[in-house]
Amino acid sequence: MLKVDTRKISPQQVEAFQRDGVICVKNAVDDIWVERIRTAVDKNVLIPGPMEEKNAPKPEASAEHTSNLWLVDADFRALAFESPLPTLAVQVLKSEKLNFLADGFFVKKPKTNARIGWHNDLPYWPIQGWQCCKIWLALDTVNQENGRLEYIKGSHRWGRELRERSNPSWFVEPEPQEILFWDMEAGDCLIHHFLTIHHSVTNISSAQRRAVVTNWTGDDVTYYHRPKAWPFKPLEEIDLPQFNSFKTKKPGEPLDCDIFPRVEVHR
């Protein structure tokens, strides 16, 4: 698939990503993209996603999450393959090759206690390798009151995998000076390494907080079977044609397949 929109980030930002495991990119997408994806999220927030039961209504929750919208929604597909996001990903990963893993949205409802505990992303993906990142795109203002993300600086360099609520003996709550965070406006994005440990705080404000995520890998990433990882259900239960080529993947093979498509980035 082709990616047509480009956006450059500075060598200093790339260096900060490599050093700290996370950066904030201001004005990553313009207002047109923000409004387009806000509309797409609002349209999909209360209907089952492509990996969910089609006839089952979504239960009410303090936070809404759906993934893999690019498979069925033209706006999410455009964000993945036609927006500036792939160019940002390939630059921070210092990669010649780029694969798209999946998208998703998170909607934190106002005045709720929903929070995500400390974790990193790699344990939840059937991959191995170093060149992998998530782009977290804000669709609303983000601050401490409405559920910002907070990161442990440099924790991607620890080489440790951390699942939420796993409570390993090696992990201790970070000191305030170890935490990175940013107040954000709609159109800003965070880019973090799959091993950077992070969490999000509760939304105590009177407004919802919407964000979209996209996940990316580079040259050295290959398939690796993990228990309790994406797609979080037996492959034989998934009746989507994009998964057919994925079902035959063997450990160590390149990710390239219909469900993890390679993206050709024009530089």
mmCIF file with all atom_site columns, N, CA and C in Angstrom, residues 20-73:
data_model
loop_
_atom_site.group_PDB
_atom_site.id
_atom_site.type_symbol
_atom_site.label_atom_id
_atom_site.label_alt_id
_atom_site.label_comp_id
_atom_site.label_asym_id
_atom_site.label_entity_id
_atom_site.label_seq_id
_atom_site.pdbx_PDB_ins_code
_atom_site.Cartn_x
_atom_site.Cartn_y
_atom_site.Cartn_z
_atom_site.occupancy
_atom_site.B_iso_or_equiv
_atom_site.pdbx_formal_charge
_atom_site.auth_seq_id
_atom_site.auth_comp_id
_atom_site.auth_asym_id
_atom_site.auth_atom_id
_atom_site.pdbx_PDB_model_num
ATOM 1   N N  . ASP A 1 20 ? 14.968  8.312   25.067 1.00 0.00 ? 20 ASP A N  1
ATOM 2   C CA . ASP A 1 20 ? 13.932  8.337   26.109 1.00 0.00 ? 20 ASP A CA 1
ATOM 3   C C  . ASP A 1 20 ? 12.832  7.313   25.899 1.00 0.00 ? 20 ASP A C  1
ATOM 4   N N  . GLY A 1 21 ? 12.664  6.839   24.662 1.00 0.00 ? 21 GLY A N  1
ATOM 5   C CA . GLY A 1 21 ? 11.617  5.869   24.368 1.00 0.00 ? 21 GLY A CA 1
ATOM 6   C C  . GLY A 1 21 ? 10.283  6.479   24.026 1.00 0.00 ? 21 GLY A C  1
ATOM 7   N N  . VAL A 1 22 ? 10.201  7.816   24.005 1.00 0.00 ? 22 VAL A N  1
ATOM 8   C CA . VAL A 1 22 ? 8.937   8.486   23.680 1.00 0.00 ? 22 VAL A CA 1
ATOM 9   C C  . VAL A 1 22 ? 9.229   9.935   23.322 1.00 0.00 ? 22 VAL A C  1
ATOM 10  N N  . ILE A 1 23 ? 8.475   10.460  22.356 1.00 0.00 ? 23 ILE A N  1
ATOM 11  C CA . ILE A 1 23 ? 8.509   11.882  22.025 1.00 0.00 ? 23 ILE A CA 1
ATOM 12  C C  . ILE A 1 23 ? 7.085   12.366  21.790 1.00 0.00 ? 23 ILE A C  1
ATOM 13  N N  . CYS A 1 24 ? 6.918   13.675  21.867 1.00 0.00 ? 24 CYS A N  1
ATOM 14  C CA . CYS A 1 24 ? 5.656   14.313  21.501 1.00 0.00 ? 24 CYS A CA 1
ATOM 15  C C  . CYS A 1 24 ? 5.911   15.145  20.246 1.00 0.00 ? 24 CYS A C  1
ATOM 16  N N  . VAL A 1 25 ? 5.099   14.931  19.223 1.00 0.00 ? 25 VAL A N  1
ATOM 17  C CA . VAL A 1 25 ? 5.204   15.677  17.975 1.00 0.00 ? 25 VAL A CA 1
ATOM 18  C C  . VAL A 1 25 ? 3.989   16.600  17.884 1.00 0.00 ? 25 VAL A C  1
ATOM 19  N N  . LYS A 1 26 ? 4.241   17.901  17.894 1.00 0.00 ? 26 LYS A N  1
ATOM 20  C CA . LYS A 1 26 ? 3.160   18.871  17.818 1.00 0.00 ? 26 LYS A CA 1
ATOM 21  C C  . LYS A 1 26 ? 2.661   18.993  16.377 1.00 0.00 ? 26 LYS A C  1
ATOM 22  N N  . ASN A 1 27 ? 1.346   19.166  16.225 1.00 0.00 ? 27 ASN A N  1
ATOM 23  C CA . ASN A 1 27 ? 0.731   19.370  14.903 1.00 0.00 ? 27 ASN A CA 1
ATOM 24  C C  . ASN A 1 27 ? 1.127   18.263  13.930 1.00 0.00 ? 27 ASN A C  1
ATOM 25  N N  . ALA A 1 28 ? 1.051   17.032  14.393 1.00 0.00 ? 28 ALA A N  1
ATOM 26  C CA . ALA A 1 28 ? 1.402   15.898  13.536 1.00 0.00 ? 28 ALA A CA 1
ATOM 27  C C  . ALA A 1 28 ? 0.443   15.764  12.365 1.00 0.00 ? 28 ALA A C  1
ATOM 28  N N  . VAL A 1 29 ? -0.830  16.058  12.592 1.00 0.00 ? 29 VAL A N  1
ATOM 29  C CA . VAL A 1 29 ? -1.813  16.093  11.511 1.00 0.00 ? 29 VAL A CA 1
ATOM 30  C C  . VAL A 1 29 ? -2.578  17.402  11.615 1.00 0.00 ? 29 VAL A C  1
ATOM 31  N N  . ASP A 1 30 ? -3.173  17.827  10.506 1.00 0.00 ? 30 ASP A N  1
ATOM 32  C CA . ASP A 1 30 ? -3.873  19.113  10.493 1.00 0.00 ? 30 ASP A CA 1
ATOM 33  C C  . ASP A 1 30 ? -5.317  18.965  10.947 1.00 0.00 ? 30 ASP A C  1
ATOM 34  N N  . ASP A 1 31 ? -6.036  20.095  10.987 1.00 0.00 ? 31 ASP A N  1
ATOM 35  C CA . ASP A 1 31 ? -7.411  20.105  11.488 1.00 0.00 ? 31 ASP A CA 1
ATOM 36  C C  . ASP A 1 31 ? -8.350  19.264  10.625 1.00 0.00 ? 31 ASP A C  1
ATOM 37  N N  . ILE A 1 32 ? -8.050  19.153  9.340  1.00 0.00 ? 32 ILE A N  1
ATOM 38  C CA . ILE A 1 32 ? -8.899  18.352  8.456  1.00 0.00 ? 32 ILE A CA 1
ATOM 39  C C  . ILE A 1 32 ? -8.845  16.883  8.866  1.00 0.00 ? 32 ILE A C  1
ATOM 40  N N  . TRP A 1 33 ? -7.629  16.390  9.118  1.00 0.00 ? 33 TRP A N  1
ATOM 41  C CA . TRP A 1 33 ? -7.497  15.018  9.592  1.00 0.00 ? 33 TRP A CA 1
ATOM 42  C C  . TRP A 1 33 ? -8.170  14.837  10.946 1.00 0.00 ? 33 TRP A C  1
ATOM 43  N N  . VAL A 1 34 ? -7.999  15.791  11.858 1.00 0.00 ? 34 VAL A N  1
ATOM 44  C CA . VAL A 1 34 ? -8.593  15.676  13.190 1.00 0.00 ? 34 VAL A CA 1
ATOM 45  C C  . VAL A 1 34 ? -10.111 15.540  13.095 1.00 0.00 ? 34 VAL A C  1
ATOM 46  N N  . GLU A 1 35 ? -10.753 16.408  12.331 1.00 0.00 ? 35 GLU A N  1
ATOM 47  C CA . GLU A 1 35 ? -12.209 16.359  12.224 1.00 0.00 ? 35 GLU A CA 1
ATOM 48  C C  . GLU A 1 35 ? -12.663 15.072  11.543 1.00 0.00 ? 35 GLU A C  1
ATOM 49  N N  . ARG A 1 36 ? -11.918 14.644  10.537 1.00 0.00 ? 36 ARG A N  1
ATOM 50  C CA . ARG A 1 36 ? -12.275 13.405  9.832  1.00 0.00 ? 36 ARG A CA 1
ATOM 51  C C  . ARG A 1 36 ? -12.229 12.207  10.769 1.00 0.00 ? 36 ARG A C  1
ATOM 52  N N  . ILE A 1 37 ? -11.193 12.114  11.581 1.00 0.00 ? 37 ILE A N  1
ATOM 53  C CA . ILE A 1 37 ? -11.059 10.947  12.450 1.00 0.00 ? 37 ILE A CA 1
ATOM 54  C C  . ILE A 1 37 ? -11.951 11.056  13.681 1.00 0.00 ? 37 ILE A C  1
ATOM 55  N N  . ARG A 1 38 ? -12.194 12.268  14.170 1.00 0.00 ? 38 ARG A N  1
ATOM 56  C CA . ARG A 1 38 ? -13.196 12.422  15.229 1.00 0.00 ? 38 ARG A CA 1
ATOM 57  C C  . ARG A 1 38 ? -14.536 11.857  14.783 1.00 0.00 ? 38 ARG A C  1
ATOM 58  N N  . THR A 1 39 ? -14.959 12.218  13.569 1.00 0.00 ? 39 THR A N  1
ATOM 59  C CA . THR A 1 39 ? -16.231 11.730  13.034 1.00 0.00 ? 39 THR A CA 1
ATOM 60  C C  . THR A 1 39 ? -16.221 10.211  12.931 1.00 0.00 ? 39 THR A C  1
ATOM 61  N N  . ALA A 1 40 ? -15.095 9.644   12.491 1.00 0.00 ? 40 ALA A N  1
ATOM 62  C CA . ALA A 1 40 ? -14.991 8.192   12.364 1.00 0.00 ? 40 ALA A CA 1
ATOM 63  C C  . ALA A 1 40 ? -15.080 7.504   13.725 1.00 0.00 ? 40 ALA A C  1
ATOM 64  N N  . VAL A 1 41 ? -14.411 8.069   14.738 1.00 0.00 ? 41 VAL A N  1
ATOM 65  C CA . VAL A 1 41 ? -14.487 7.490   16.080 1.00 0.00 ? 41 VAL A CA 1
ATOM 66  C C  . VAL A 1 41 ? -15.908 7.568   16.611 1.00 0.00 ? 41 VAL A C  1
ATOM 67  N N  . ASP A 1 42 ? -16.533 8.729   16.504 1.00 0.00 ? 42 ASP A N  1
ATOM 68  C CA . ASP A 1 42 ? -17.892 8.896   17.024 1.00 0.00 ? 42 ASP A CA 1
ATOM 69  C C  . ASP A 1 42 ? -18.870 7.942   16.341 1.00 0.00 ? 42 ASP A C  1
ATOM 70  N N  . LYS A 1 43 ? -18.629 7.654   15.073 1.00 0.00 ? 43 LYS A N  1
ATOM 71  C CA . LYS A 1 43 ? -19.491 6.733   14.329 1.00 0.00 ? 43 LYS A CA 1
ATOM 72  C C  . LYS A 1 43 ? -19.332 5.293   14.814 1.00 0.00 ? 43 LYS A C  1
ATOM 73  N N  . ASN A 1 44 ? -18.113 4.923   15.189 1.00 0.00 ? 44 ASN A N  1
ATOM 74  C CA . ASN A 1 44 ? -17.812 3.526   15.521 1.00 0.00 ? 44 ASN A CA 1
ATOM 75  C C  . ASN A 1 44 ? -17.848 3.208   17.002 1.00 0.00 ? 44 ASN A C  1
ATOM 76  N N  . VAL A 1 45 ? -18.009 4.210   17.865 1.00 0.00 ? 45 VAL A N  1
ATOM 77  C CA . VAL A 1 45 ? -17.762 3.993   19.282 1.00 0.00 ? 45 VAL A CA 1
ATOM 78  C C  . VAL A 1 45 ? -18.756 3.028   19.924 1.00 0.00 ? 45 VAL A C  1
ATOM 79  N N  . LEU A 1 46 ? -19.977 2.965   19.418 1.00 0.00 ? 46 LEU A N  1
ATOM 80  C CA . LEU A 1 46 ? -20.979 2.110   20.062 1.00 0.00 ? 46 LEU A CA 1
ATOM 81  C C  . LEU A 1 46 ? -21.381 0.907   19.217 1.00 0.00 ? 46 LEU A C  1
ATOM 82  N N  . ILE A 1 47 ? -20.623 0.611   18.158 1.00 0.00 ? 47 ILE A N  1
ATOM 83  C CA . ILE A 1 47 ? -20.939 -0.555  17.339 1.00 0.00 ? 47 ILE A CA 1
ATOM 84  C C  . ILE A 1 47 ? -19.771 -1.529  17.409 1.00 0.00 ? 47 ILE A C  1
ATOM 85  N N  . PRO A 1 48 ? -20.035 -2.823  17.234 1.00 0.00 ? 48 PRO A N  1
ATOM 86  C CA . PRO A 1 48 ? -18.947 -3.803  17.334 1.00 0.00 ? 48 PRO A CA 1
ATOM 87  C C  . PRO A 1 48 ? -17.898 -3.572  16.245 1.00 0.00 ? 48 PRO A C  1
ATOM 88  N N  . GLY A 1 49 ? -16.647 -3.766  16.609 1.00 0.00 ? 49 GLY A N  1
ATOM 89  C CA . GLY A 1 49 ? -15.568 -3.663  15.650 1.00 0.00 ? 49 GLY A CA 1
ATOM 90  C C  . GLY A 1 49 ? -15.446 -4.928  14.818 1.00 0.00 ? 49 GLY A C  1
ATOM 91  N N  . PRO A 1 50 ? -14.532 -4.949  13.860 1.00 0.00 ? 50 PRO A N  1
ATOM 92  C CA . PRO A 1 50 ? -14.422 -6.097  12.953 1.00 0.00 ? 50 PRO A CA 1
ATOM 93  C C  . PRO A 1 50 ? -14.005 -7.390  13.628 1.00 0.00 ? 50 PRO A C  1
ATOM 94  N N  . MET A 1 51 ? -13.400 -7.300  14.821 1.00 0.00 ? 51 MET A N  1
ATOM 95  C CA . MET A 1 51 ? -12.970 -8.505  15.537 1.00 0.00 ? 51 MET A CA 1
ATOM 96  C C  . MET A 1 51 ? -13.961 -8.904  16.624 1.00 0.00 ? 51 MET A C  1
ATOM 97  N N  . GLU A 1 52 ? -15.083 -8.207  16.715 1.00 0.00 ? 52 GLU A N  1
ATOM 98  C CA . GLU A 1 52 ? -16.047 -8.452  17.782 1.00 0.00 ? 52 GLU A CA 1
ATOM 99  C C  . GLU A 1 52 ? -17.295 -9.127  17.230 1.00 0.00 ? 52 GLU A C  1
ATOM 100 N N  . GLU A 1 53 ? -18.100 -9.646  18.136 1.00 0.00 ? 53 GLU A N  1
ATOM 101 C CA . GLU A 1 53 ? -19.344 -10.295 17.736 1.00 0.00 ? 53 GLU A CA 1
ATOM 102 C C  . GLU A 1 53 ? -20.260 -9.283  17.050 1.00 0.00 ? 53 GLU A C  1
ATOM 103 N N  . LYS A 1 54 ? -20.728 -9.636  15.860 1.00 0.00 ? 54 LYS A N  1
ATOM 104 C CA . LYS A 1 54 ? -21.467 -8.664  15.041 1.00 0.00 ? 54 LYS A CA 1
ATOM 105 C C  . LYS A 1 54 ? -22.825 -8.280  15.628 1.00 0.00 ? 54 LYS A C  1
ATOM 106 N N  . ASN A 1 55 ? -23.512 -9.216  16.248 1.00 0.00 ? 55 ASN A N  1
ATOM 107 C CA . ASN A 1 55 ? -24.872 -8.960  16.719 1.00 0.00 ? 55 ASN A CA 1
ATOM 108 C C  . ASN A 1 55 ? -24.947 -8.661  18.213 1.00 0.00 ? 55 ASN A C  1
ATOM 109 N N  . ALA A 1 56 ? -23.789 -8.501  18.836 1.00 0.00 ? 56 ALA A N  1
ATOM 110 C CA . ALA A 1 56 ? -23.767 -8.230  20.274 1.00 0.00 ? 56 ALA A CA 1
ATOM 111 C C  . ALA A 1 56 ? -23.573 -6.744  20.501 1.00 0.00 ? 56 ALA A C  1
ATOM 112 N N  . PRO A 1 57 ? -24.511 -6.061  21.175 1.00 0.00 ? 57 PRO A N  1
ATOM 113 C CA . PRO A 1 57 ? -24.310 -4.636  21.465 1.00 0.00 ? 57 PRO A CA 1
ATOM 114 C C  . PRO A 1 57 ? -23.124 -4.433  22.394 1.00 0.00 ? 57 PRO A C  1
ATOM 115 N N  . LYS A 1 58 ? -22.430 -3.339  22.210 1.00 0.00 ? 58 LYS A N  1
ATOM 116 C CA . LYS A 1 58 ? -21.286 -3.058  23.078 1.00 0.00 ? 58 LYS A CA 1
ATOM 117 C C  . LYS A 1 58 ? -21.794 -2.629  24.450 1.00 0.00 ? 58 LYS A C  1
ATOM 118 N N  . PRO A 1 59 ? -21.278 -3.212  25.512 1.00 0.00 ? 59 PRO A N  1
ATOM 119 C CA . PRO A 1 59 ? -21.723 -2.814  26.854 1.00 0.00 ? 59 PRO A CA 1
ATOM 120 C C  . PRO A 1 59 ? -21.226 -1.417  27.196 1.00 0.00 ? 59 PRO A C  1
ATOM 121 N N  . GLU A 1 60 ? -21.983 -0.737  28.023 1.00 0.00 ? 60 GLU A N  1
ATOM 122 C CA . GLU A 1 60 ? -21.559 0.576   28.497 1.00 0.00 ? 60 GLU A CA 1
ATOM 123 C C  . GLU A 1 60 ? -20.307 0.424   29.357 1.00 0.00 ? 60 GLU A C  1
ATOM 124 N N  . ALA A 1 61 ? -19.356 1.314   29.150 1.00 0.00 ? 61 ALA A N  1
ATOM 125 C CA . ALA A 1 61 ? -18.110 1.254   29.905 1.00 0.00 ? 61 ALA A CA 1
ATOM 126 C C  . ALA A 1 61 ? -17.612 2.666   30.138 1.00 0.00 ? 61 ALA A C  1
ATOM 127 N N  . SER A 1 62 ? -16.706 2.802   31.107 1.00 0.00 ? 62 SER A N  1
ATOM 128 C CA . SER A 1 62 ? -16.148 4.126   31.383 1.00 0.00 ? 62 SER A CA 1
ATOM 129 C C  . SER A 1 62 ? -15.105 4.522   30.351 1.00 0.00 ? 62 SER A C  1
ATOM 130 N N  . ALA A 1 63 ? -14.613 3.537   29.605 1.00 0.00 ? 63 ALA A N  1
ATOM 131 C CA . ALA A 1 63 ? -13.691 3.805   28.502 1.00 0.00 ? 63 ALA A CA 1
ATOM 132 C C  . ALA A 1 63 ? -14.038 2.867   27.360 1.00 0.00 ? 63 ALA A C  1
ATOM 133 N N  . GLU A 1 64 ? -14.085 3.390   26.157 1.00 0.00 ? 64 GLU A N  1
ATOM 134 C CA . GLU A 1 64 ? -14.403 2.601   24.983 1.00 0.00 ? 64 GLU A CA 1
ATOM 135 C C  . GLU A 1 64 ? -13.131 2.357   24.175 1.00 0.00 ? 64 GLU A C  1
ATOM 136 N N  . HIS A 1 65 ? -13.003 1.130   23.671 1.00 0.00 ? 65 HIS A N  1
ATOM 137 C CA . HIS A 1 65 ? -11.840 0.785   22.849 1.00 0.00 ? 65 HIS A CA 1
ATOM 138 C C  . HIS A 1 65 ? -12.265 -0.186  21.760 1.00 0.00 ? 65 HIS A C  1
ATOM 139 N N  . THR A 1 66 ? -11.866 0.085   20.543 1.00 0.00 ? 66 THR A N  1
ATOM 140 C CA . THR A 1 66 ? -12.071 -0.825  19.426 1.00 0.00 ? 66 THR A CA 1
ATOM 141 C C  . THR A 1 66 ? -10.815 -0.800  18.568 1.00 0.00 ? 66 THR A C  1
ATOM 142 N N  . SER A 1 67 ? -10.483 -1.937  17.967 1.00 0.00 ? 67 SER A N  1
ATOM 143 C CA . SER A 1 67 ? -9.249  -2.012  17.168 1.00 0.00 ? 67 SER A CA 1
ATOM 144 C C  . SER A 1 67 ? -9.536  -2.560  15.775 1.00 0.00 ? 67 SER A C  1
ATOM 145 N N  . ASN A 1 68 ? -8.523  -2.429  14.919 1.00 0.00 ? 68 ASN A N  1
ATOM 146 C CA . ASN A 1 68 ? -8.557  -2.949  13.551 1.00 0.00 ? 68 ASN A CA 1
ATOM 147 C C  . ASN A 1 68 ? -9.671  -2.342  12.701 1.00 0.00 ? 68 ASN A C  1
ATOM 148 N N  . LEU A 1 69 ? -9.961  -1.069  12.948 1.00 0.00 ? 69 LEU A N  1
ATOM 149 C CA . LEU A 1 69 ? -10.997 -0.393  12.174 1.00 0.00 ? 69 LEU A CA 1
ATOM 150 C C  . LEU A 1 69 ? -10.613 -0.230  10.712 1.00 0.00 ? 69 LEU A C  1
ATOM 151 N N  . TRP A 1 70 ? -9.298  -0.212  10.412 1.00 0.00 ? 70 TRP A N  1
ATOM 152 C CA . TRP A 1 70 ? -8.867  -0.019  9.031  1.00 0.00 ? 70 TRP A CA 1
ATOM 153 C C  . TRP A 1 70 ? -9.402  -1.102  8.101  1.00 0.00 ? 70 TRP A C  1
ATOM 154 N N  . LEU A 1 71 ? -9.757  -2.254  8.666  1.00 0.00 ? 71 LEU A N  1
ATOM 155 C CA . LEU A 1 71 ? -10.277 -3.343  7.843  1.00 0.00 ? 71 LEU A CA 1
ATOM 156 C C  . LEU A 1 71 ? -11.654 -3.050  7.268  1.00 0.00 ? 71 LEU A C  1
ATOM 157 N N  . VAL A 1 72 ? -12.406 -2.154  7.926  1.00 0.00 ? 72 VAL A N  1
ATOM 158 C CA . VAL A 1 72 ? -13.800 -1.947  7.517  1.00 0.00 ? 72 VAL A CA 1
ATOM 159 C C  . VAL A 1 72 ? -14.164 -0.487  7.322  1.00 0.00 ? 72 VAL A C  1
ATOM 160 N N  . ASP A 1 73 ? -13.312 0.440   7.732  1.00 0.00 ? 73 ASP A N  1
ATOM 161 C CA . ASP A 1 73 ? -13.659 1.859   7.715  1.00 0.00 ? 73 ASP A CA 1
ATOM 162 C C  . ASP A 1 73 ? -12.658 2.628   6.851  1.00 0.00 ? 73 ASP A C  1
#
